CSV table of C-alpha atoms and ligand atoms in Angstrom, one decimal:
chain,number,residue,atom,x,y,z
Q,6,MET,CA,-11.8,-7.6,14.0
Q,7,ASP,CA,-11.3,-4.0,15.8
Q,8,PHE,CA,-11.2,-1.6,13.1
Q,9,ASP,CA,-13.6,-0.4,10.6
Q,10,LYS,CA,-14.3,-2.7,8.2
Q,11,GLU,CA,-15.8,-1.2,6.2
Q,12,LYS,CA,-13.8,1.5,6.1
Q,13,ALA,CA,-10.7,-1.2,5.3
Q,14,ILE,CA,-12.5,-2.5,2.3
Q,15,ALA,CA,-13.5,0.7,0.8
Q,16,LEU,CA,-9.0,1.7,1.4
Q,17,LEU,CA,-8.4,-1.3,-0.2
Q,18,ASN,CA,-10.7,-0.5,-3.4
Q,19,LYS,CA,-9.4,2.7,-3.7
Q,20,ILE,CA,-6.2,0.6,-4.0
Q,21,MET,CA,-7.1,-1.8,-6.6
Q,22,GLU,CA,-8.5,0.9,-8.7
Q,23,LEU,CA,-4.9,3.2,-8.4
Q,24,GLU,CA,-2.9,0.1,-8.9
Q,25,LEU,CA,-5.5,-0.9,-12.3
Q,26,ALA,CA,-5.3,2.9,-13.2
Q,27,GLY,CA,-0.8,2.5,-12.7
Q,28,VAL,CA,-1.1,-1.1,-15.8
Q,29,VAL,CA,-3.3,1.5,-17.7
Q,30,ARG,CA,-0.5,3.7,-17.8
Q,31,TYR,CA,2.2,1.7,-17.9
Q,32,THR,CA,1.0,-0.2,-20.8
Q,33,HIS,CA,-0.1,3.2,-22.5
Q,34,TYR,CA,3.9,4.7,-21.9
Q,35,SER,CA,5.3,1.7,-22.3
Q,36,LEU,CA,4.1,2.1,-26.2
Q,37,MET,CA,5.4,5.7,-26.5
Q,38,VAL,CA,8.9,5.7,-25.6
Q,39,TYR,CA,11.3,6.7,-28.5
Q,40,GLY,CA,14.8,7.1,-29.1
Q,41,TYR,CA,18.1,6.0,-27.6
Q,42,ASN,CA,16.9,4.8,-24.3
Q,43,ARG,CA,13.7,3.0,-25.5
Q,44,ILE,CA,14.6,-0.6,-25.4
Q,45,PRO,CA,15.1,0.0,-21.5
Q,46,VAL,CA,12.8,2.0,-20.7
Q,47,VAL,CA,10.2,0.0,-22.2
Q,48,GLU,CA,11.4,-3.2,-20.5
Q,49,TRP,CA,10.6,-1.4,-16.9
Q,50,LEU,CA,7.7,0.4,-18.3
Q,51,LYS,CA,6.5,-2.9,-19.1
Q,52,LYS,CA,7.3,-4.5,-15.7
Q,53,GLU,CA,5.7,-2.0,-14.0
Q,54,ALA,CA,2.4,-2.5,-15.1
Q,55,GLU,CA,2.8,-6.4,-15.1
Q,56,GLU,CA,2.9,-5.6,-10.9
Q,57,GLY,CA,0.5,-3.1,-10.6
Q,58,LEU,CA,-1.7,-6.0,-11.5
Q,59,LEU,CA,-0.3,-7.9,-8.9
Q,60,HIS,CA,-1.5,-5.3,-6.6
Q,61,ALA,CA,-4.4,-5.5,-7.7
Q,62,HIS,CA,-5.2,-8.7,-7.1
Q,63,LYS,CA,-3.5,-9.3,-3.9
Q,64,ALA,CA,-6.0,-5.6,-2.8
Q,65,GLY,CA,-8.7,-7.4,-4.2
Q,66,GLU,CA,-8.3,-10.6,-2.6
Q,67,LEU,CA,-8.2,-8.9,0.6
Q,68,VAL,CA,-11.6,-6.8,-0.1
Q,69,THR,CA,-13.3,-10.5,0.0
Q,70,PHE,CA,-11.5,-11.3,2.8
Q,71,LEU,CA,-13.3,-9.4,4.0
Q,72,GLY,CA,-16.2,-10.2,2.8
Q,73,GLY,CA,-17.1,-6.5,0.8
Q,74,TYR,CA,-17.7,-6.0,-3.2
Q,75,PRO,CA,-14.0,-6.1,-5.5
Q,76,SER,CA,-14.4,-2.8,-7.5
Q,77,LEU,CA,-15.0,-2.7,-11.0
Q,78,SER,CA,-13.3,0.9,-11.9
Q,79,ILE,CA,-10.2,2.0,-12.5
Q,80,GLY,CA,-8.2,5.0,-10.5
Q,81,PRO,CA,-7.9,8.5,-12.6
Q,82,LEU,CA,-5.4,8.7,-15.7
Q,83,LEU,CA,-3.4,11.8,-15.6
Q,84,GLU,CA,-1.8,12.3,-18.7
Q,85,THR,CA,-0.2,15.9,-19.3
Q,86,HIS,CA,0.0,14.2,-23.3
Q,87,HIS,CA,3.2,14.9,-23.2
Q,88,HIS,CA,5.6,11.8,-23.7
Q,89,ASP,CA,9.5,12.7,-23.3
Q,90,ILE,CA,11.1,10.5,-21.2
Q,91,GLY,CA,10.9,13.1,-18.6
Q,92,ASP,CA,7.2,14.1,-18.6
Q,93,ILE,CA,6.7,10.1,-18.1
Q,94,LEU,CA,8.6,9.6,-15.1
Q,95,ARG,CA,7.6,13.0,-14.0
Q,96,GLU,CA,4.2,11.5,-14.1
Q,97,SER,CA,5.4,8.2,-12.7
Q,98,LEU,CA,6.6,9.0,-9.5
Q,99,ALA,CA,3.4,11.1,-8.6
Q,100,HIS,CA,1.5,7.4,-9.0
Q,101,GLU,CA,3.5,5.5,-6.7
Q,102,GLY,CA,3.8,7.9,-4.6
Q,103,GLU,CA,-0.7,8.2,-4.4
Q,104,ALA,CA,-0.1,4.6,-3.8
Q,105,SER,CA,2.2,5.3,-1.6
Q,106,ALA,CA,0.0,7.1,0.7
Q,107,ALA,CA,-3.1,4.7,-0.1
Q,108,TYR,CA,-1.3,1.7,1.9
Q,109,TYR,CA,-0.2,4.2,4.6
Q,110,GLN,CA,-3.3,5.3,5.4
Q,111,LEU,CA,-4.7,1.5,5.2
Q,112,LEU,CA,-1.6,0.6,7.8
Q,113,GLU,CA,-2.4,3.4,9.8
Q,114,LEU,CA,-6.2,2.3,10.1
Q,115,THR,CA,-5.2,-1.5,10.9
Q,116,GLN,CA,-1.9,-1.8,12.5
Q,117,GLY,CA,-2.0,-3.6,16.4
Q,118,LYS,CA,-6.0,-5.0,14.7
Q,119,SER,CA,-4.9,-7.0,12.1
Q,120,VAL,CA,-1.8,-9.2,11.5
Q,121,ILE,CA,-2.9,-9.6,7.8
Q,122,LEU,CA,-3.6,-6.3,6.9
Q,123,GLU,CA,-0.6,-4.9,8.4
Q,124,ASP,CA,1.6,-7.1,7.7
Q,125,TYR,CA,-0.2,-6.5,3.6
Q,126,ALA,CA,0.7,-3.0,4.0
Q,127,ARG,CA,3.7,-2.7,5.2
Q,128,THR,CA,5.3,-4.8,2.8
Q,129,LEU,CA,3.5,-2.9,-0.1
Q,130,ILE,CA,4.8,0.1,0.9
Q,131,VAL,CA,8.5,-1.4,1.1
Q,132,GLU,CA,7.6,-1.9,-2.2
Q,133,GLU,CA,6.1,1.1,-3.5
Q,134,GLU,CA,8.6,3.3,-1.8
Q,135,MET,CA,11.5,1.4,-4.1
Q,136,HIS,CA,9.7,1.9,-7.0
Q,137,ALA,CA,9.4,5.4,-6.5
Q,138,ASP,CA,13.6,6.1,-5.8
Q,139,GLU,CA,13.9,3.8,-8.7
Q,140,VAL,CA,12.1,6.5,-10.6
Q,141,ASN,CA,13.1,9.3,-8.6
Q,142,LYS,CA,17.2,8.3,-9.3
Q,143,MET,CA,16.6,7.7,-13.4
Q,144,LEU,CA,15.6,11.7,-12.6
Q,145,ARG,CA,18.3,12.8,-11.8
Q,146,ARG,CA,21.8,13.7,-13.1
Q,147,THR,CA,24.6,11.7,-13.1
Q,148,GLY,CA,27.6,13.4,-11.0
Q,149,LYS,CA,25.1,15.0,-8.5
Q,150,THR,CA,23.7,14.3,-5.2
Q,151,GLY,CA,20.7,15.1,-3.4
Q,152,VAL,CA,17.1,13.3,-3.9
Q,153,TYR,CA,15.2,14.7,-7.2
Q,154,GLU,CA,12.7,17.1,-6.0
Q,155,PRO,CA,9.5,17.2,-7.8
Q,156,SER,CA,8.8,20.8,-9.2
Q,157,LYS,CA,4.5,21.2,-9.1
R,210,LIG,FE1,2.1,-1.0,-7.1
R,211,LIG,FE1,4.4,0.5,-8.2
């Protein structure tokens, strides 16, 4: 293997921690949504939590594929303690961006050097960017074009 294996293990563990933080975060959010939009939004948040767990499993599987020790921690849990759906979605967008960035780092480290890790990183980047796009579209207003830009 022609890449820094220890770095790859560290990145995969970071991904695993981020994904597990996502599980906790989306589960929490799914219990904090009230009002007219509650049912579809709760469904969507629960689906995100489940997908985070699948992603954490995949990352852990690759940590052990490389002979590493899978992390027992979870990533930081940013929480504004505002539970307006808009706040939840903005936090979700930030989280999806962080996950994408970690997968991009893994891609950079392994591209052209490991088919399995490169393919994994690309596939997950596509999934995370699709998630971010779903969230972005929920943050837009009907009748307006253009991508939602976070103000911070
Ligand atoms: Fe994910
Ligand atoms: Fe995601």
